[in-house]
């Protein structure tokens, strides 16, 4: 853990674990996009190069951090080349607020050991994609909030969840 730094994953997955197809979400749910914006606004967002390319531009009113092996500079983003470099940048940035990891799967997988908050949207069903969310063992997590999405917003049932990592054995709470 980077001190008491809060590192949150913000993602949507279906019940089969799919998070993407052809570098896009397998569904379009307007309320989920609004929820994403509300959760991430004003906080640094961390993503891989493919996720950045799929968005097409830096997200406004957020520090955009892109993890990429490429050394090609990107306009208006902080470019880091590895998880250790990212952790060093986070330590220097010394943010009080959480860092929001927004994808993709490789970045989620690499940062699982450091995450302590999950903002997860679950979309009912199996939407068949080409990218799944890496498995997170929720036995060490507590569901602190669950809210159903609007029935009028999508053909699919969906809900928003917030999970926090349980207390560490040293007695520190990471949330």
XYZ file of C-alpha atoms in Angstrom:
175
model
C 0.000 0.000 0.000
C 1.254 3.482 -0.737
C 1.002 4.801 2.836
C -2.665 5.500 3.461
C -3.213 6.486 -0.146
C -6.673 5.661 -1.369
C -6.652 3.819 -4.665
C -10.062 3.060 -6.122
C -11.094 0.964 -9.094
C -14.012 2.455 -11.052
C -15.491 -0.008 -13.528
C -18.583 -1.644 -14.937
C -18.854 -5.368 -15.536
C -21.621 -7.768 -16.363
C -22.424 -10.801 -14.239
C -20.019 -12.900 -16.344
C -17.179 -10.441 -15.695
C -17.030 -8.829 -19.147
C -15.825 -5.204 -19.148
C -15.124 -4.586 -22.820
C -15.536 -5.512 -26.461
C -13.516 -3.918 -29.271
C -12.109 -1.319 -26.814
C -15.614 -0.182 -25.806
C -18.188 -1.039 -23.174
C -20.513 -3.884 -24.253
C -23.546 -1.732 -23.298
C -24.584 1.914 -23.207
C -26.095 3.040 -19.916
C -26.330 6.824 -19.569
C -26.767 6.729 -15.786
C -23.556 4.677 -15.454
C -21.642 7.292 -17.457
C -23.044 10.009 -15.148
C -22.094 7.901 -12.103
C -18.552 7.473 -13.498
C -18.227 11.222 -13.994
C -19.550 11.979 -10.500
C -17.205 9.465 -8.816
C -14.076 10.516 -10.735
C -14.557 14.300 -11.108
C -11.759 16.257 -9.471
C -9.659 13.155 -8.779
C -6.648 11.837 -10.680
C -7.669 9.071 -13.109
C -5.210 6.299 -13.954
C -5.537 4.263 -17.126
C -3.610 2.268 -19.669
C -2.778 3.522 -23.135
C -5.534 1.494 -24.841
C -8.158 2.938 -22.479
C -6.832 6.442 -23.101
C -6.965 5.861 -26.871
C -10.547 4.527 -26.618
C -11.650 7.679 -24.755
C -9.874 9.783 -27.368
C -8.927 12.736 -25.150
C -7.966 13.584 -21.572
C -10.960 13.598 -19.226
C -11.690 17.200 -18.178
C -11.212 18.494 -14.622
C -9.127 15.446 -13.679
C -5.390 14.781 -13.763
C -5.082 12.041 -16.400
C -2.308 9.513 -15.760
C -1.531 7.050 -18.545
C 0.603 3.952 -17.984
C 2.323 3.010 -21.228
C 5.540 1.332 -22.304
C 5.719 3.894 -25.129
C 7.875 6.951 -24.613
C 5.823 8.997 -27.103
C 4.608 12.040 -25.134
C 0.873 12.614 -24.789
C -0.608 16.095 -24.562
C -2.196 17.087 -21.245
C -1.498 13.801 -19.443
C 1.040 12.478 -16.968
C 2.830 9.588 -18.686
C 4.391 6.835 -16.563
C 5.965 3.640 -17.834
C 5.484 1.152 -14.985
C 3.670 0.482 -11.722
C 6.764 1.438 -9.658
C 6.994 4.727 -11.575
C 3.265 5.308 -10.977
C 3.641 4.640 -7.237
C 6.579 7.072 -7.108
C 4.514 9.727 -8.894
C 1.642 9.154 -6.452
C 3.978 9.570 -3.484
C 5.265 12.877 -4.928
C 1.765 14.083 -5.827
C 0.685 13.425 -2.212
C -3.024 13.649 -3.004
C -5.447 13.522 -0.092
C -8.259 12.346 -2.316
C -8.377 8.907 -3.930
C -6.729 7.983 -7.196
C -9.279 6.479 -9.587
C -8.101 3.547 -11.716
C -10.382 3.307 -14.756
C -8.866 0.505 -16.818
C -8.165 -1.493 -18.751
C -7.826 -5.069 -17.604
C -3.993 -5.108 -17.603
C -3.890 -2.001 -15.407
C -6.523 -3.395 -13.027
C -4.546 -6.664 -12.796
C -1.276 -4.820 -12.061
C -2.837 -2.610 -9.376
C -4.967 -5.194 -7.513
C -2.383 -5.384 -4.674
C -2.764 -1.626 -4.050
C -6.507 -1.058 -4.366
C -8.630 -0.386 -1.292
C -11.934 0.920 -2.711
C -14.098 -0.503 -5.508
C -16.783 1.477 -7.333
C -18.397 -1.257 -9.368
C -21.387 -1.099 -11.663
C -22.866 -4.538 -12.278
C -24.917 -5.058 -15.440
C -27.281 -8.033 -15.341
C -26.644 -10.861 -17.768
C -23.776 -12.004 -19.966
C -23.001 -9.465 -22.680
C -20.130 -11.407 -24.267
C -17.024 -9.357 -24.786
C -13.347 -9.803 -25.451
C -12.034 -8.421 -22.140
C -12.880 -9.570 -18.608
C -12.244 -7.884 -15.298
C -9.470 -9.646 -13.378
C -10.924 -11.624 -10.484
C -11.008 -9.817 -7.141
C -11.511 -11.997 -4.067
C -14.236 -10.094 -2.218
C -13.887 -12.123 1.003
C -11.615 -9.370 2.399
C -13.975 -6.587 1.330
C -17.149 -5.076 2.768
C -20.036 -3.881 0.607
C -20.854 -0.439 2.047
C -23.356 0.788 -0.526
C -25.588 -0.762 -3.184
C -28.070 1.187 -5.282
C -30.265 -0.011 -8.147
C -30.015 1.846 -11.434
C -32.989 3.445 -13.134
C -35.287 0.982 -14.893
C -35.949 3.581 -17.617
C -32.275 4.093 -18.511
C -31.461 0.751 -20.109
C -32.880 -2.515 -21.354
C -30.614 -4.155 -18.773
C -30.989 -4.227 -15.017
C -27.909 -2.793 -13.308
C -26.761 -1.573 -9.921
C -23.974 0.465 -8.359
C -21.806 -0.931 -5.574
C -19.112 0.526 -3.337
C -16.754 -1.873 -1.580
C -13.992 -1.077 0.914
C -11.106 -3.294 1.894
C -11.469 -4.688 5.411
C -9.084 -3.616 8.154
C -5.535 -4.778 7.676
C -3.997 -6.947 10.389
C -1.942 -3.950 11.557
C -5.196 -2.225 12.545
C -5.068 0.412 9.831
C -8.217 0.915 7.846
C -7.605 1.463 4.130
C -10.587 3.080 2.508
